[in-house]
Amino acid sequence: MRVVASGINPSDIETRRGFGAKAMPFSWIIPHQDGEGVRYRGGIRRLALRAVRQAGRQRVLRGRASLRVPAMTAHRCLFADGGVRGKRILVQGGRGVAGNAAILPAKWAGAWVAATVSRDEQADVARAAGADLVINRHEEDVS
């Protein structure tokens, strides 16, 4: 796999420090959940996500992914307990990466979506993603 881009995700730092589990025993392992690369398999170009770098070599843990970690997080939060059709969803941080990534699939799945933002210019981003109601948390009572 040829790594095209790599970023540091907060979970990478947590993994290194042992947050929620035992700390990583080897300092030469560099997790980067937002790593992205290209791999050719059977003549087909595939994107790979969530690579782990070991001693300068790349190993793909999850291939053929086209969504980044925040989008997968948003999907999991929305649909882990089943469908959302007809439900009312509150997305905290509708302008943020994971929050914004939650609005569109929630709408596609038939939910009514409210999203919070902290500035007026962020409201346009949340509305463009499909939020039915946008609440500026500094100016309005979210509850």
PDB file of C-alpha atoms in Angstrom:
ATOM      1  CA  MET A   1       0.000   0.000   0.000  1.00  0.00           C
ATOM      2  CA  ARG A   2       1.221   3.498  -0.819  1.00  0.00           C
ATOM      3  CA  VAL A   3       0.270   5.965   1.918  1.00  0.00           C
ATOM      4  CA  VAL A   4      -1.129   9.146   0.402  1.00  0.00           C
ATOM      5  CA  ALA A   5      -2.054  11.053   3.552  1.00  0.00           C
ATOM      6  CA  SER A   6      -1.806  10.474   7.253  1.00  0.00           C
ATOM      7  CA  GLY A   7      -3.255  12.405  10.148  1.00  0.00           C
ATOM      8  CA  ILE A   8      -3.313  12.154  13.899  1.00  0.00           C
ATOM      9  CA  ASN A   9      -6.703  11.259  15.317  1.00  0.00           C
ATOM     10  CA  PRO A  10      -7.411  11.822  19.039  1.00  0.00           C
ATOM     11  CA  SER A  11      -7.889   8.077  19.367  1.00  0.00           C
ATOM     12  CA  ASP A  12      -4.288   7.576  18.219  1.00  0.00           C
ATOM     13  CA  ILE A  13      -3.034   9.536  21.208  1.00  0.00           C
ATOM     14  CA  GLU A  14      -5.404   7.664  23.504  1.00  0.00           C
ATOM     15  CA  THR A  15      -4.152   4.346  22.128  1.00  0.00           C
ATOM     16  CA  ARG A  16      -0.535   5.319  22.739  1.00  0.00           C
ATOM     17  CA  ARG A  17      -1.330   6.345  26.335  1.00  0.00           C
ATOM     18  CA  GLY A  18      -3.478   3.309  27.087  1.00  0.00           C
ATOM     19  CA  PHE A  19      -6.788   5.146  27.485  1.00  0.00           C
ATOM     20  CA  GLY A  20      -9.503   2.536  28.027  1.00  0.00           C
ATOM     21  CA  ALA A  21      -7.029  -0.312  27.689  1.00  0.00           C
ATOM     22  CA  LYS A  22      -3.430  -1.251  28.282  1.00  0.00           C
ATOM     23  CA  ALA A  23      -0.856   1.138  26.828  1.00  0.00           C
ATOM     24  CA  MET A  24       0.854   0.055  23.619  1.00  0.00           C
ATOM     25  CA  PRO A  25       3.883  -2.071  24.566  1.00  0.00           C
ATOM     26  CA  PHE A  26       6.006  -1.138  21.560  1.00  0.00           C
ATOM     27  CA  SER A  27       7.099   2.425  20.835  1.00  0.00           C
ATOM     28  CA  TRP A  28       7.795   1.595  17.171  1.00  0.00           C
ATOM     29  CA  ILE A  29       4.103   1.067  16.386  1.00  0.00           C
ATOM     30  CA  ILE A  30       2.529   4.305  15.199  1.00  0.00           C
ATOM     31  CA  PRO A  31      -1.257   4.095  14.917  1.00  0.00           C
ATOM     32  CA  HIS A  32      -2.916   6.517  12.554  1.00  0.00           C
ATOM     33  CA  GLN A  33      -6.584   5.871  12.106  1.00  0.00           C
ATOM     34  CA  ASP A  34      -6.845   8.662   9.588  1.00  0.00           C
ATOM     35  CA  GLY A  35      -4.156   7.217   7.387  1.00  0.00           C
ATOM     36  CA  GLU A  36      -5.214   6.830   3.796  1.00  0.00           C
ATOM     37  CA  GLY A  37      -3.498   5.111   0.942  1.00  0.00           C
ATOM     38  CA  VAL A  38      -3.915   3.380  -2.368  1.00  0.00           C
ATOM     39  CA  ARG A  39      -3.587  -0.325  -2.918  1.00  0.00           C
ATOM     40  CA  TYR A  40      -3.950  -2.180  -6.170  1.00  0.00           C
ATOM     41  CA  ARG A  41      -5.508  -5.593  -5.942  1.00  0.00           C
ATOM     42  CA  GLY A  42      -6.562  -7.550  -8.958  1.00  0.00           C
ATOM     43  CA  GLY A  43      -5.854  -4.492 -11.099  1.00  0.00           C
ATOM     44  CA  ILE A  44      -8.419  -2.442  -9.163  1.00  0.00           C
ATOM     45  CA  ARG A  45      -7.414   0.702  -7.262  1.00  0.00           C
ATOM     46  CA  ARG A  46      -8.773   0.626  -3.707  1.00  0.00           C
ATOM     47  CA  LEU A  47      -8.622   3.143  -0.911  1.00  0.00           C
ATOM     48  CA  ALA A  48      -7.425   1.845   2.401  1.00  0.00           C
ATOM     49  CA  LEU A  49      -8.195   3.323   5.784  1.00  0.00           C
ATOM     50  CA  ARG A  50      -6.839   2.750   9.258  1.00  0.00           C
ATOM     51  CA  ALA A  51      -3.345   1.605   8.566  1.00  0.00           C
ATOM     52  CA  VAL A  52      -0.813   0.784  11.251  1.00  0.00           C
ATOM     53  CA  ARG A  53       2.813   1.625  10.659  1.00  0.00           C
ATOM     54  CA  GLN A  54       5.218  -0.996  11.927  1.00  0.00           C
ATOM     55  CA  ALA A  55       8.940  -0.427  11.662  1.00  0.00           C
ATOM     56  CA  GLY A  56       8.523   1.626   8.503  1.00  0.00           C
ATOM     57  CA  ARG A  57       6.142  -0.828   6.798  1.00  0.00           C
ATOM     58  CA  GLN A  58       2.447  -0.340   6.209  1.00  0.00           C
ATOM     59  CA  ARG A  59      -0.109  -2.991   7.018  1.00  0.00           C
ATOM     60  CA  VAL A  60      -3.746  -2.484   6.089  1.00  0.00           C
ATOM     61  CA  LEU A  61      -6.201  -3.386   8.830  1.00  0.00           C
ATOM     62  CA  ARG A  62      -9.339  -2.365   6.998  1.00  0.00           C
ATOM     63  CA  GLY A  63      -9.395  -2.024   3.209  1.00  0.00           C
ATOM     64  CA  ARG A  64     -11.775  -0.689   0.582  1.00  0.00           C
ATOM     65  CA  ALA A  65     -12.951   2.101   2.859  1.00  0.00           C
ATOM     66  CA  SER A  66     -13.970   5.452   1.479  1.00  0.00           C
ATOM     67  CA  LEU A  67     -15.265   7.071   4.664  1.00  0.00           C
ATOM     68  CA  ARG A  68     -13.038   8.561   7.301  1.00  0.00           C
ATOM     69  CA  VAL A  69     -13.204   7.814  11.026  1.00  0.00           C
ATOM     70  CA  PRO A  70     -15.631  10.682  11.871  1.00  0.00           C
ATOM     71  CA  ALA A  71     -18.141   9.440   9.283  1.00  0.00           C
ATOM     72  CA  MET A  72     -17.935   5.895  10.607  1.00  0.00           C
ATOM     73  CA  THR A  73     -18.352   7.242  14.153  1.00  0.00           C
ATOM     74  CA  ALA A  74     -21.444   9.204  13.115  1.00  0.00           C
ATOM     75  CA  HIS A  75     -22.954   6.158  11.391  1.00  0.00           C
ATOM     76  CA  ARG A  76     -22.352   3.963  14.416  1.00  0.00           C
ATOM     77  CA  CYS A  77     -23.906   6.507  16.783  1.00  0.00           C
ATOM     78  CA  LEU A  78     -26.985   6.822  14.600  1.00  0.00           C
ATOM     79  CA  PHE A  79     -27.691   3.206  13.728  1.00  0.00           C
ATOM     80  CA  ALA A  80     -26.146   1.037  16.485  1.00  0.00           C
ATOM     81  CA  ASP A  81     -29.571   0.504  18.074  1.00  0.00           C
ATOM     82  CA  GLY A  82     -31.567   0.211  14.863  1.00  0.00           C
ATOM     83  CA  GLY A  83     -33.312   2.573  12.480  1.00  0.00           C
ATOM     84  CA  VAL A  84     -34.107   6.223  13.087  1.00  0.00           C
ATOM     85  CA  ARG A  85     -37.121   6.667  10.774  1.00  0.00           C
ATOM     86  CA  GLY A  86     -39.655   8.976  12.415  1.00  0.00           C
ATOM     87  CA  LYS A  87     -37.369   9.782  15.334  1.00  0.00           C
ATOM     88  CA  ARG A  88     -36.086  13.166  16.444  1.00  0.00           C
ATOM     89  CA  ILE A  89     -32.291  13.362  16.488  1.00  0.00           C
ATOM     90  CA  LEU A  90     -30.169  16.022  18.197  1.00  0.00           C
ATOM     91  CA  VAL A  91     -26.697  16.361  16.708  1.00  0.00           C
ATOM     92  CA  GLN A  92     -24.327  18.241  18.976  1.00  0.00           C
ATOM     93  CA  GLY A  93     -21.837  20.216  16.889  1.00  0.00           C
ATOM     94  CA  GLY A  94     -23.583  20.176  13.517  1.00  0.00           C
ATOM     95  CA  ARG A  95     -20.666  22.034  11.917  1.00  0.00           C
ATOM     96  CA  GLY A  96     -18.025  19.629  13.275  1.00  0.00           C
ATOM     97  CA  VAL A  97     -16.738  16.774  11.156  1.00  0.00           C
ATOM     98  CA  ALA A  98     -18.550  13.922  12.947  1.00  0.00           C
ATOM     99  CA  GLY A  99     -21.648  16.014  13.681  1.00  0.00           C
ATOM    100  CA  ASN A 100     -21.981  17.198  10.113  1.00  0.00           C
ATOM    101  CA  ALA A 101     -21.416  13.646   8.891  1.00  0.00           C
ATOM    102  CA  ALA A 102     -24.375  12.525  11.049  1.00  0.00           C
ATOM    103  CA  ILE A 103     -26.940  14.955   9.664  1.00  0.00           C
ATOM    104  CA  LEU A 104     -27.196  13.678   6.087  1.00  0.00           C
ATOM    105  CA  PRO A 105     -27.557   9.930   6.832  1.00  0.00           C
ATOM    106  CA  ALA A 106     -30.061  10.697   9.589  1.00  0.00           C
ATOM    107  CA  LYS A 107     -32.155  12.641   7.076  1.00  0.00           C
ATOM    108  CA  TRP A 108     -31.812   9.894   4.462  1.00  0.00           C
ATOM    109  CA  ALA A 109     -33.008   7.397   7.070  1.00  0.00           C
ATOM    110  CA  GLY A 110     -36.145   9.450   7.754  1.00  0.00           C
ATOM    111  CA  ALA A 111     -35.304  11.284  10.976  1.00  0.00           C
ATOM    112  CA  TRP A 112     -36.062  14.880  11.922  1.00  0.00           C
ATOM    113  CA  VAL A 113     -32.728  16.483  12.808  1.00  0.00           C
ATOM    114  CA  ALA A 114     -31.840  19.372  15.100  1.00  0.00           C
ATOM    115  CA  ALA A 115     -28.198  20.445  15.210  1.00  0.00           C
ATOM    116  CA  THR A 116     -26.324  22.702  17.589  1.00  0.00           C
ATOM    117  CA  VAL A 117     -23.688  25.201  16.490  1.00  0.00           C
ATOM    118  CA  SER A 118     -21.658  27.803  18.361  1.00  0.00           C
ATOM    119  CA  ARG A 119     -21.528  30.560  15.720  1.00  0.00           C
ATOM    120  CA  ASP A 120     -23.961  31.890  13.129  1.00  0.00           C
ATOM    121  CA  GLU A 121     -21.674  31.074  10.182  1.00  0.00           C
ATOM    122  CA  GLN A 122     -21.693  27.424  11.264  1.00  0.00           C
ATOM    123  CA  ALA A 123     -25.480  27.315  10.929  1.00  0.00           C
ATOM    124  CA  ASP A 124     -25.260  27.493   7.129  1.00  0.00           C
ATOM    125  CA  VAL A 125     -23.089  24.362   7.065  1.00  0.00           C
ATOM    126  CA  ALA A 126     -25.521  22.417   9.256  1.00  0.00           C
ATOM    127  CA  ARG A 127     -28.509  23.582   7.180  1.00  0.00           C
ATOM    128  CA  ALA A 128     -26.745  22.634   3.942  1.00  0.00           C
ATOM    129  CA  ALA A 129     -26.297  19.115   5.322  1.00  0.00           C
ATOM    130  CA  GLY A 130     -30.066  18.960   5.907  1.00  0.00           C
ATOM    131  CA  ALA A 131     -30.694  19.945   9.531  1.00  0.00           C
ATOM    132  CA  ASP A 132     -34.362  20.803  10.105  1.00  0.00           C
ATOM    133  CA  LEU A 133     -33.545  23.046  13.052  1.00  0.00           C
ATOM    134  CA  VAL A 134     -30.247  24.740  13.889  1.00  0.00           C
ATOM    135  CA  ILE A 135     -29.691  25.987  17.431  1.00  0.00           C
ATOM    136  CA  ASN A 136     -26.926  28.417  18.342  1.00  0.00           C
ATOM    137  CA  ARG A 137     -26.016  27.059  21.763  1.00  0.00           C
ATOM    138  CA  HIS A 138     -24.643  30.432  22.913  1.00  0.00           C
ATOM    139  CA  GLU A 139     -27.840  32.302  22.087  1.00  0.00           C
ATOM    140  CA  GLU A 140     -30.618  29.748  22.605  1.00  0.00           C
ATOM    141  CA  ASP A 141     -31.603  27.183  25.196  1.00  0.00           C
ATOM    142  CA  VAL A 142     -30.764  23.811  23.664  1.00  0.00           C
ATOM    143  CA  SER A 143     -33.087  21.899  25.969  1.00  0.00           C
TER     144      SER A 143
END
